[in-house]
């Protein structure tokens, strides 16, 4: 569950456009909705933690820690306190005592302490926030969260782990090769502080010297690749400079925690005013970075990675803000690989849009960067939640595979209906923990051993689709019922989900249909006098609908398939 909420702003007074938007990956494609119960505002410091069943447990903006009941934990209403905390605290706001969240990418993260019920919250702080100098350092600090009588509480907080951090951010963890513990890397100008988090807590494992120096204010995103064999860091050093951006790429050893052959390249920053993003492809072969105006792809299999640079998207300059803002929020921002194996990209500052790289394993422009792919229901800061590389098990057979753990694959998939043939669907495997064999059963007597098969059904109907993934340790299956066409069933209302976001809208909006694959879906709009004013063909999934030609007012919509009513609702055009 990803949260987006910015209820305060330096630029505008709060109004009805503020609120918490949610992208919920417990279903695929994900559900997108507003969650008014969540009031914690987050800027760039933004972390979310869910349990293994995908249930929200903790979230933080670097100033407070809230729990699953959406209110501050006991002893969690004030963390990281100091002069900087007060700067980002709005006691005069309408709701009083609100925090806006620290402005620092990956400045807080949640890491589960192995074999315990404790969650470690790690974060950066320096109370002399505006007094930069040659000896300026951030502090790596920790809060420990545990459950007592079923309630999460902050047992301790603001304990300094390291007072010599020269580069803020980079709070993201990767599984040790034993499949249980966690690596955390922190940086000074020329050193890497390598921490190991075990069932006994967090401890400095070793210090590694870098063959170069990182800039003091180097600030941006850092990531481990999905398989944990690479680490990269991309950030803004200085604006309007030939060498104002830095991109560090290194191999990573999950057994020793060492960076292997790290390299740093300086890039121009003439189009950058804010922190930008970085993410790996799901297969780990490609690396993406964002500037304000471009998405750039690198081939990690190339002999010269930096020379493989390829621009795969130019910013279209479009955005859908419910609030007038300045500066122009069109720039690309932070990136995050999602459970559907697509890369989500925030805007550089504040608005309602999220971009998506649809096929990030594909080299070149065919990776398909879809801009303005999601219009969130609320106005949010240009940020994306910080997460760890969760879906890694042990390095089976390696020297550090010492705990007798095994990779037991977990099956998960989703599908997309073809826009040109309603009987055809593309199935996407998003299983994890080292699946090596894929066995699909499409429920019509046909099977496939491909990882991402396309399948065409002969006729409408109900089909139980199952994917079984296996390796030498075990197998796991997941199944879903596919309802194809109106002749499939007589009563399917409980299965179908349909919604618009944003709603109300000033024109551009998206219609999301899940749980049903129509044969001849038609979305029709009527004014309150019953006159038909708009019609749009609809398939399952997400469809952009531009209602900007309609007059301001409330409209009733109907979704029909072959004349049969599937569902109804209302949309407000502002």
Coordinates of C-alpha atoms in Angstrom, one line a residue:
X1 CA 0.0 0.0 0.0
X2 CA 1.5 3.3 -1.1
X3 CA 0.3 6.6 0.5
X4 CA 0.4 10.0 -1.0
X5 CA -0.6 12.9 1.2
X6 CA 0.4 16.6 1.4
X7 CA -2.2 18.4 3.5
X8 CA 0.0 21.4 4.1
X9 CA 2.0 23.6 1.7
X10 CA 4.3 26.5 1.7
X11 CA 2.6 27.7 -1.5
X12 CA -1.1 27.5 -0.9
X13 CA -3.8 27.3 1.8
X14 CA -5.3 23.8 2.3
X15 CA -8.7 23.2 0.6
X16 CA -10.9 20.4 -0.7
X17 CA -8.2 19.2 -3.1
X18 CA -5.9 18.1 -0.2
X19 CA -6.1 14.6 1.2
X20 CA -4.5 11.2 1.1
X21 CA -4.4 9.2 -2.1
X22 CA -3.7 5.4 -2.0
X23 CA -2.2 3.1 -4.6
X24 CA -3.1 -0.4 -3.3
X25 CA -1.2 -3.3 -4.9
X26 CA -3.1 -6.0 -3.0
X27 CA -5.0 -6.3 -6.2
X28 CA -3.5 -6.1 -9.7
X29 CA -3.9 -3.8 -11.5
X30 CA -3.7 -1.8 -8.3
X31 CA -6.7 0.0 -6.8
X32 CA -6.5 3.8 -6.5
X33 CA -8.7 5.6 -4.0
X34 CA -8.8 8.4 -1.5
X35 CA -8.4 7.7 2.3
X36 CA -9.6 10.7 4.3
X37 CA -8.8 9.0 7.6
X38 CA -5.1 9.4 6.9
X39 CA -4.0 12.9 7.7
X40 CA -0.2 12.7 8.1
X41 CA 1.4 14.9 5.4
X42 CA 4.5 13.6 3.7
X43 CA 7.0 15.4 1.5
X44 CA 10.2 13.8 0.3
X45 CA 10.9 12.0 3.6
X46 CA 8.3 9.3 3.1
X47 CA 8.2 5.7 4.3
X48 CA 5.5 3.1 4.4
X49 CA 5.7 -0.4 6.0
X50 CA 3.2 -3.3 5.4
X51 CA 3.1 -6.8 6.7
X52 CA 3.5 -9.9 4.7
X53 CA -0.2 -9.9 3.9
X54 CA -0.1 -6.4 2.5
X55 CA -1.7 -4.7 5.4
X56 CA -0.6 -1.2 6.3
X57 CA 1.3 -1.2 9.6
X58 CA 3.4 2.0 9.8
X59 CA 4.0 5.2 7.9
X60 CA 6.1 8.3 8.6
X61 CA 7.2 11.7 7.2
X62 CA 10.4 11.8 9.3
X63 CA 8.7 13.9 12.1
X64 CA 6.0 11.5 13.3
X65 CA 5.3 7.7 13.1
X66 CA 1.6 6.6 12.6
X67 CA 0.2 3.2 12.8
X68 CA -2.5 1.0 11.2
X69 CA -5.2 3.1 13.0
X70 CA -3.9 6.2 11.2
X71 CA -2.9 8.1 14.4
X72 CA 0.5 8.6 16.0
X73 CA 2.0 5.6 17.8
X74 CA 2.6 6.0 21.5
X75 CA 5.8 8.0 21.8
X76 CA 5.7 8.5 18.0
X77 CA 4.1 11.9 17.7
X78 CA 7.5 13.6 17.7
X79 CA 10.6 12.0 16.4
X80 CA 13.8 13.6 15.1
X81 CA 13.1 16.7 17.1
X82 CA 15.2 19.9 16.9
X83 CA 15.2 23.3 15.2
X84 CA 14.7 21.6 11.8
X85 CA 11.6 19.9 13.1
X86 CA 10.0 23.2 14.1
X87 CA 10.7 24.6 10.6
X88 CA 8.5 21.9 9.1
X89 CA 5.8 22.1 11.8
X90 CA 2.7 24.2 11.2
X91 CA 1.2 25.1 14.5
X92 CA -0.9 27.8 12.8
X93 CA -2.5 25.5 10.3
X94 CA -6.3 25.0 10.4
X95 CA -6.0 21.6 12.0
X96 CA -3.1 22.9 14.3
X97 CA 0.1 21.0 15.1
X98 CA 0.5 19.5 11.7
X99 CA 3.8 18.5 10.3
X100 CA 4.6 18.8 6.6
X101 CA 7.3 16.2 6.5
X102 CA 11.0 16.7 6.0
X103 CA 12.3 17.6 2.6
X104 CA 14.9 14.9 2.0
X105 CA 14.6 11.9 -0.4
X106 CA 14.9 8.5 1.4
X107 CA 15.6 10.3 4.7
X108 CA 13.6 7.7 6.6
X109 CA 13.0 4.0 6.2
X110 CA 11.5 1.0 8.1
X111 CA 13.5 -2.2 8.4
X112 CA 12.1 -5.3 10.2
X113 CA 14.6 -6.7 12.7
X114 CA 14.9 -10.4 11.8
X115 CA 13.2 -13.0 14.1
X116 CA 11.7 -10.3 16.3
X117 CA 8.5 -8.3 16.4
X118 CA 10.6 -5.1 16.3
X119 CA 10.6 -2.6 13.4
X120 CA 13.6 -0.3 13.1
X121 CA 12.9 3.2 11.9
X122 CA 16.1 4.8 10.6
X123 CA 16.3 8.5 9.7
X124 CA 18.6 11.4 9.2
X125 CA 18.8 14.7 11.1
X126 CA 21.0 17.6 11.8
X127 CA 19.8 20.4 14.0
X128 CA 22.1 23.0 12.4
X129 CA 20.1 22.5 9.2
X130 CA 21.1 25.7 7.4
X131 CA 24.8 25.8 8.6
X132 CA 26.5 23.9 5.9
X133 CA 30.3 23.8 5.9
X134 CA 33.3 21.6 5.3
X135 CA 32.7 19.7 8.6
X136 CA 28.9 19.5 8.2
X137 CA 27.5 16.0 8.9
X138 CA 24.1 14.5 9.2
X139 CA 23.2 12.1 11.9
X140 CA 21.9 8.6 11.3
X141 CA 19.3 8.0 14.1
X142 CA 17.1 5.2 15.1
X143 CA 13.7 4.5 16.7
X144 CA 12.7 1.1 17.8
X145 CA 9.0 0.1 17.4
X146 CA 7.5 -3.0 18.9
X147 CA 4.0 -4.4 19.8
X148 CA 2.7 -4.6 23.3
X149 CA -0.8 -6.1 23.8
X150 CA -1.3 -5.9 20.1
X151 CA -0.5 -2.1 19.9
X152 CA 2.6 -0.8 18.2
X153 CA 4.6 1.6 20.4
X154 CA 7.9 3.5 20.0
X155 CA 10.1 2.0 22.7
X156 CA 13.0 4.4 22.0
X157 CA 13.8 7.1 19.5
X158 CA 16.4 9.7 18.4
X159 CA 19.4 7.5 19.3
X160 CA 22.4 8.5 17.2
X161 CA 24.0 5.6 15.3
X162 CA 26.5 7.6 13.3
X163 CA 27.2 11.4 13.5
X164 CA 29.5 11.4 10.4
X165 CA 27.0 11.0 7.5
X166 CA 28.0 13.3 4.7
X167 CA 25.3 12.3 2.2
X168 CA 21.7 12.3 3.4
X169 CA 19.2 9.8 2.1
X170 CA 20.1 6.3 1.0
X171 CA 18.0 4.7 3.8
X172 CA 17.1 1.5 2.0
X173 CA 18.0 -2.1 2.9
X174 CA 19.0 -5.2 1.0
X175 CA 18.8 -8.8 2.2
X176 CA 22.1 -10.4 3.2
X177 CA 23.0 -13.5 1.3
X178 CA 21.9 -15.7 4.2
X179 CA 18.3 -14.7 3.4
X180 CA 17.5 -13.3 6.9
X181 CA 19.6 -10.3 7.8
X182 CA 19.8 -6.8 6.1
X183 CA 22.5 -4.6 4.7
X184 CA 22.3 -0.8 5.0
X185 CA 24.9 1.5 3.3
X186 CA 25.6 5.0 4.6
X187 CA 28.0 7.5 3.1
X188 CA 30.5 10.2 4.0
X189 CA 32.5 12.0 1.3
X190 CA 34.8 9.1 0.6
X191 CA 33.6 6.3 3.0
X192 CA 30.9 3.7 3.0
X193 CA 29.6 2.8 6.5
X194 CA 28.2 -0.7 6.0
X195 CA 25.7 -1.8 8.7
X196 CA 24.3 -5.3 9.3
X197 CA 20.9 -5.7 10.9
X198 CA 20.4 -9.0 12.6
X199 CA 18.1 -10.5 15.3
X200 CA 20.4 -8.8 17.8
X201 CA 19.9 -5.3 16.3
X202 CA 21.9 -2.9 14.0
X203 CA 25.7 -2.8 14.1
X204 CA 28.5 -1.3 12.0
X205 CA 30.0 -4.3 10.1
X206 CA 32.9 -2.5 8.3
X207 CA 34.0 0.7 6.6
X208 CA 34.9 0.8 2.9
X209 CA 37.0 3.6 1.3
X210 CA 35.6 4.9 -2.0
X211 CA 38.0 5.7 -5.0
X212 CA 36.3 9.1 -5.3
X213 CA 34.5 11.7 -3.2
X214 CA 30.8 12.3 -3.1
X215 CA 29.6 15.9 -2.8
X216 CA 28.4 17.0 0.6
X217 CA 24.9 17.9 -0.5
X218 CA 24.5 14.9 -2.9
X219 CA 20.8 14.2 -2.5
X220 CA 18.6 11.9 -4.4
X221 CA 17.6 8.2 -4.6
X222 CA 19.7 5.1 -4.0
X223 CA 18.6 1.6 -4.8
X224 CA 19.7 -2.0 -4.7
X225 CA 18.8 -4.0 -7.8
X226 CA 16.0 -6.6 -7.4
X227 CA 18.5 -9.4 -7.2
X228 CA 20.8 -7.4 -4.9
X229 CA 23.8 -7.6 -7.2
X230 CA 24.0 -3.9 -8.0
X231 CA 23.8 -0.6 -6.0
X232 CA 23.3 2.8 -7.6
X233 CA 22.9 6.4 -6.3
X234 CA 21.6 9.3 -8.4
X235 CA 21.3 12.8 -7.0
X236 CA 21.5 16.6 -7.4
X237 CA 24.7 18.3 -6.4
X238 CA 24.3 21.7 -7.8
X239 CA 21.9 23.4 -10.2
X240 CA 22.9 24.9 -13.6
X241 CA 26.2 23.1 -13.7
X242 CA 28.1 20.9 -16.2
X243 CA 28.7 18.4 -13.4
X244 CA 25.7 19.2 -11.2
X245 CA 24.3 15.6 -11.1
X246 CA 26.0 12.5 -9.8
X247 CA 25.4 8.9 -10.8
X248 CA 27.2 6.2 -8.9
X249 CA 26.9 2.6 -10.1
X250 CA 28.5 -0.4 -8.4
X251 CA 28.2 -4.1 -8.2
X252 CA 27.3 -5.3 -4.7
X253 CA 28.3 -8.4 -2.8
X254 CA 25.3 -9.7 -0.7
X255 CA 27.7 -11.9 1.3
X256 CA 30.3 -9.3 2.3
X257 CA 28.3 -6.1 2.0
X258 CA 31.0 -4.6 -0.2
X259 CA 30.6 -2.3 -3.2
X260 CA 32.6 -3.9 -6.1
X261 CA 34.3 -1.6 -8.5
X262 CA 32.2 1.5 -7.8
X263 CA 32.2 4.3 -10.4
X264 CA 30.9 7.9 -10.3
X265 CA 29.9 9.9 -13.3
X266 CA 29.0 13.6 -13.2
X267 CA 26.2 14.7 -15.4
X268 CA 24.9 18.2 -16.3
X269 CA 22.1 19.7 -14.2
X270 CA 20.9 22.6 -16.3
X271 CA 17.3 21.3 -16.4
X272 CA 17.2 20.3 -12.7
X273 CA 16.0 22.2 -9.7
X274 CA 14.9 19.3 -7.5
X275 CA 15.9 15.8 -6.5
X276 CA 15.4 13.2 -9.2
X277 CA 14.8 9.5 -9.4
X278 CA 16.6 6.2 -10.0
X279 CA 15.3 2.6 -10.3
X280 CA 16.4 -0.8 -11.7
X281 CA 14.4 -3.0 -14.1
X282 CA 12.8 -6.1 -12.6
X283 CA 15.4 -8.3 -14.3
X284 CA 18.2 -6.1 -13.1
X285 CA 19.7 -5.6 -16.6
X286 CA 18.7 -2.0 -17.0
X287 CA 18.9 1.2 -14.9
X288 CA 16.7 4.2 -15.2
X289 CA 17.3 7.8 -14.0
X290 CA 15.1 10.8 -14.3
X291 CA 16.0 14.4 -14.9
X292 CA 13.4 17.1 -15.0
X293 CA 12.8 16.7 -18.7
X294 CA 14.0 13.2 -19.6
X295 CA 13.9 9.5 -18.6
X296 CA 17.3 8.0 -19.3
X297 CA 18.1 4.3 -19.5
X298 CA 21.5 2.5 -19.0
X299 CA 22.4 -1.1 -20.0
X300 CA 24.1 -2.8 -17.0
X301 CA 25.3 -5.6 -19.3
X302 CA 27.2 -3.2 -21.5
X303 CA 31.0 -3.1 -21.3
X304 CA 30.8 0.7 -20.7
X305 CA 27.6 1.3 -18.7
X306 CA 27.7 5.0 -18.8
X307 CA 28.3 5.0 -22.6
X308 CA 25.1 3.0 -23.0
X309 CA 23.0 6.0 -22.0
X310 CA 19.7 6.3 -24.0
X311 CA 16.9 8.8 -23.6
X312 CA 13.6 6.8 -23.6
X313 CA 11.2 9.7 -22.9
X314 CA 11.0 13.4 -23.2
X315 CA 8.7 15.2 -20.8
X316 CA 5.4 16.2 -22.5
X317 CA 4.8 19.2 -20.2
X318 CA 1.3 18.1 -19.3
X319 CA 0.0 17.8 -15.8
X320 CA -3.4 17.7 -14.0
X321 CA -3.3 19.9 -11.0
X322 CA -6.5 20.6 -9.1
X323 CA -4.6 23.6 -7.5
X324 CA -2.6 26.3 -9.2
X325 CA 1.0 25.9 -8.2
X326 CA 4.4 27.4 -8.9
X327 CA 6.9 26.4 -10.0
X328 CA 5.7 24.4 -13.0
X329 CA 5.4 20.8 -11.7
X330 CA 6.0 19.1 -15.1
X331 CA 9.4 17.6 -14.2
X332 CA 10.0 13.9 -13.7
X333 CA 10.7 13.0 -10.0
X334 CA 11.4 10.0 -7.9
X335 CA 11.0 6.4 -9.1
X336 CA 9.9 3.1 -7.4
X337 CA 9.6 -0.4 -8.8
X338 CA 6.1 -1.7 -7.8
X339 CA 4.8 -5.2 -7.1
X340 CA 3.3 -5.3 -10.6
X341 CA 6.9 -5.1 -12.0
X342 CA 6.3 -1.6 -13.5
X343 CA 8.2 1.5 -12.5
X344 CA 6.1 4.4 -11.0
X345 CA 7.5 7.9 -11.4
X346 CA 6.3 10.9 -9.3
X347 CA 6.4 14.5 -10.5
X348 CA 9.3 16.6 -9.3
X349 CA 7.2 18.8 -7.1
X350 CA 3.4 18.8 -6.3
X351 CA 0.4 17.9 -8.4
X352 CA -1.9 14.9 -9.0
X353 CA 0.0 12.9 -11.7
X354 CA 2.1 9.7 -11.6
X355 CA 3.9 8.4 -14.7
X356 CA 4.6 4.6 -15.3
X357 CA 7.3 2.7 -17.2
X358 CA 5.1 -0.2 -18.5
X359 CA 7.8 -2.6 -19.7
X360 CA 11.0 -1.7 -17.9
X361 CA 12.8 -4.9 -18.9
X362 CA 12.8 -3.8 -22.5
X363 CA 15.7 -1.9 -24.0
X364 CA 15.0 1.4 -25.6
X365 CA 11.8 3.4 -26.1
X366 CA 9.8 0.2 -26.3
X367 CA 10.0 0.1 -22.5
X368 CA 6.9 2.4 -22.9
X369 CA 7.0 5.4 -20.6
X370 CA 3.4 6.3 -20.2
X371 CA 3.2 9.9 -18.9
X372 CA 0.3 11.1 -16.7
X373 CA -0.7 7.4 -16.4
X374 CA -2.4 8.0 -13.1
X375 CA -4.3 11.1 -11.9
X376 CA -4.4 10.7 -8.2
X377 CA -7.7 11.7 -6.5
X378 CA -5.9 14.3 -4.4
X379 CA -3.2 17.0 -4.7
X380 CA 0.1 15.6 -3.3
X381 CA 3.8 16.4 -3.0
X382 CA 6.1 15.1 -5.7
X383 CA 7.3 12.0 -3.8
X384 CA 7.0 8.2 -3.7
X385 CA 7.3 5.9 -0.7
X386 CA 10.7 4.5 0.3
X387 CA 10.9 0.6 0.4
X388 CA 13.5 -2.1 0.7
X389 CA 14.4 -5.0 -1.6
X390 CA 12.0 -7.3 0.2
X391 CA 11.6 -10.1 -2.3
X392 CA 15.0 -11.7 -1.9
X393 CA 15.8 -15.0 -0.2
X394 CA 19.2 -16.6 0.5
X395 CA 22.0 -17.0 -2.1
X396 CA 21.5 -20.8 -2.3
X397 CA 24.8 -22.7 -2.2
X398 CA 26.9 -19.6 -1.5
X399 CA 29.5 -19.3 1.3
X400 CA 27.1 -17.0 3.2
X401 CA 24.1 -19.4 2.9
X402 CA 24.6 -20.5 6.5
X403 CA 21.1 -20.5 8.0
X404 CA 19.6 -23.5 6.2
X405 CA 17.0 -21.3 4.6
X406 CA 15.6 -21.9 1.1
X407 CA 14.0 -19.9 -1.6
X408 CA 10.4 -21.1 -1.7
X409 CA 8.8 -19.4 -4.7
X410 CA 5.5 -17.4 -4.3
X411 CA 3.2 -17.3 -7.3
X412 CA 1.5 -14.0 -8.3
X413 CA 0.3 -12.7 -11.6
X414 CA -2.0 -10.2 -13.3
X415 CA -3.5 -9.8 -16.8
X416 CA -4.5 -7.2 -19.4
X417 CA -7.3 -7.5 -21.9
X418 CA -6.3 -6.8 -25.5
X419 CA -7.8 -3.5 -26.8
X420 CA -8.5 -5.1 -30.2
X421 CA -9.7 -8.6 -29.3
X422 CA -11.8 -9.1 -26.2
X423 CA -11.0 -12.9 -26.2
X424 CA -7.2 -12.3 -25.9
X425 CA -5.4 -11.4 -22.7
X426 CA -1.7 -10.9 -21.9
X427 CA -0.7 -12.5 -18.6
X428 CA 2.2 -11.1 -16.5
X429 CA 4.1 -13.2 -14.0
X430 CA 5.2 -11.2 -10.9
X431 CA 6.2 -14.1 -8.7
X432 CA 9.2 -14.0 -6.4
X433 CA 11.7 -15.9 -4.3
X434 CA 13.5 -17.4 -7.4
X435 CA 10.8 -19.1 -9.5
X436 CA 12.5 -21.1 -12.3
X437 CA 9.6 -23.1 -13.8
X438 CA 6.2 -21.6 -14.8
X439 CA 3.1 -23.7 -15.4
X440 CA -0.1 -21.9 -16.6
X441 CA -3.5 -23.4 -16.7
X442 CA -5.9 -21.1 -18.5
X443 CA -9.0 -23.0 -17.4
X444 CA -10.1 -24.0 -21.0
X445 CA -7.8 -27.0 -21.4
X446 CA -4.9 -25.0 -22.6
X447 CA -1.6 -24.5 -20.8
X448 CA 1.7 -22.7 -21.2
X449 CA 5.2 -22.9 -19.8
X450 CA 6.2 -19.3 -20.8
X451 CA 6.7 -16.7 -18.1
X452 CA 4.5 -14.0 -19.7
X453 CA 2.2 -15.8 -22.1
X454 CA -0.6 -14.3 -24.3
X455 CA -3.7 -16.5 -24.6
X456 CA -6.8 -16.3 -26.7
X457 CA -10.0 -18.0 -25.5
X458 CA -12.4 -19.5 -28.0
X459 CA -15.5 -18.1 -26.5
X460 CA -16.9 -16.1 -23.6
X461 CA -17.2 -17.9 -20.3
X462 CA -15.9 -18.4 -16.8
X463 CA -12.3 -19.6 -16.6
X464 CA -10.3 -20.5 -13.5
X465 CA -6.7 -19.3 -14.3
X466 CA -3.9 -20.8 -12.2
X467 CA -0.1 -20.2 -12.2
X468 CA 2.2 -22.6 -10.5
X469 CA 5.8 -21.6 -10.0
X470 CA 8.5 -24.0 -8.9
X471 CA 12.2 -24.5 -8.2
X472 CA 14.1 -27.3 -6.6
X473 CA 12.7 -26.5 -3.1
X474 CA 9.0 -26.3 -3.6
X475 CA 6.0 -25.2 -5.8
X476 CA 3.3 -22.6 -5.2
X477 CA 0.1 -21.8 -7.0
X478 CA -2.2 -18.8 -7.3
X479 CA -5.6 -18.8 -9.0
X480 CA -8.2 -16.2 -10.1
X481 CA -11.5 -16.5 -11.8
X482 CA -11.7 -14.7 -15.2
X483 CA -15.2 -13.6 -16.2
X484 CA -15.2 -13.1 -19.9
X485 CA -18.3 -11.6 -21.6
X486 CA -21.9 -11.2 -20.5
X487 CA -22.7 -14.8 -21.3
X488 CA -20.2 -15.9 -18.6
X489 CA -22.5 -15.7 -15.6
X490 CA -25.9 -14.4 -14.5
X491 CA -24.8 -12.8 -11.3
X492 CA -21.4 -11.2 -11.2
X493 CA -22.0 -7.9 -9.4
X494 CA -19.9 -8.8 -6.3
X495 CA -16.9 -9.6 -8.5
X496 CA -16.9 -6.3 -10.5
X497 CA -15.2 -3.1 -9.4
X498 CA -15.6 0.1 -11.3
X499 CA -14.5 3.6 -10.4
X500 CA -13.3 7.0 -11.6
X501 CA -10.4 8.9 -10.4
X502 CA -10.2 11.8 -9.9
X503 CA -13.8 12.4 -9.2
X504 CA -14.7 15.3 -9.2
X505 CA -12.6 16.1 -12.3
X506 CA -11.9 19.2 -14.4
X507 CA -11.9 17.0 -17.5
X508 CA -9.2 14.3 -17.7
X509 CA -10.0 11.3 -15.6
X510 CA -9.5 7.5 -15.6
X511 CA -12.1 4.8 -15.5
X512 CA -10.9 1.6 -13.8
X513 CA -12.7 -1.7 -14.5
X514 CA -11.5 -4.9 -12.8
X515 CA -13.0 -8.4 -12.2
X516 CA -14.7 -8.5 -15.6
X517 CA -13.6 -8.6 -19.3
X518 CA -16.3 -7.1 -21.5
X519 CA -17.0 -8.2 -25.0
X520 CA -18.4 -4.8 -26.2
X521 CA -18.2 -2.5 -23.2
X522 CA -19.8 0.9 -23.6
X523 CA -19.5 3.7 -21.0
X524 CA -22.3 6.2 -21.5
X525 CA -22.8 9.5 -19.7
X526 CA -26.2 11.2 -19.1
X527 CA -27.0 14.6 -17.7
X528 CA -29.5 14.9 -14.9
X529 CA -32.2 15.4 -17.4
X530 CA -31.5 11.9 -18.8
X531 CA -30.0 13.1 -22.1
X532 CA -27.0 11.1 -23.4
X533 CA -24.0 13.4 -23.7
X534 CA -21.0 11.1 -24.1
X535 CA -20.1 7.5 -25.0
X536 CA -16.7 5.7 -24.8
X537 CA -15.7 2.1 -25.6
X538 CA -14.3 0.3 -22.5
X539 CA -12.1 -2.7 -21.9
X540 CA -11.0 -4.1 -18.6
X541 CA -8.2 -2.1 -16.8
X542 CA -7.6 1.6 -16.9
X543 CA -9.0 3.9 -19.6
X544 CA -8.4 7.6 -20.0
X545 CA -11.7 9.6 -20.4
X546 CA -11.5 13.3 -21.1
X547 CA -14.7 15.0 -20.1
X548 CA -13.4 18.6 -20.6
X549 CA -16.0 19.2 -23.3
X550 CA -18.9 18.7 -20.9
X551 CA -20.5 21.5 -19.0
X552 CA -19.8 21.9 -15.2
X553 CA -22.2 19.6 -13.4
X554 CA -23.1 16.1 -12.2
X555 CA -23.5 13.2 -14.7
X556 CA -24.7 9.7 -14.4
X557 CA -22.7 7.0 -16.1
X558 CA -23.7 3.5 -17.2
X559 CA -21.4 0.6 -18.2
X560 CA -23.1 -1.8 -20.5
X561 CA -21.8 -4.8 -22.3
X562 CA -23.8 -6.0 -25.3
X563 CA -26.7 -4.1 -24.0
X564 CA -26.6 -5.6 -20.5
X565 CA -26.2 -3.2 -17.6
X566 CA -22.9 -3.9 -15.7
X567 CA -22.8 -1.0 -13.3
X568 CA -23.7 2.7 -12.7
X569 CA -22.3 5.7 -10.9
X570 CA -21.9 9.5 -10.9
X571 CA -19.1 11.8 -12.0
X572 CA -18.8 15.5 -11.1
X573 CA -17.2 17.8 -13.7
X574 CA -15.9 21.0 -12.1

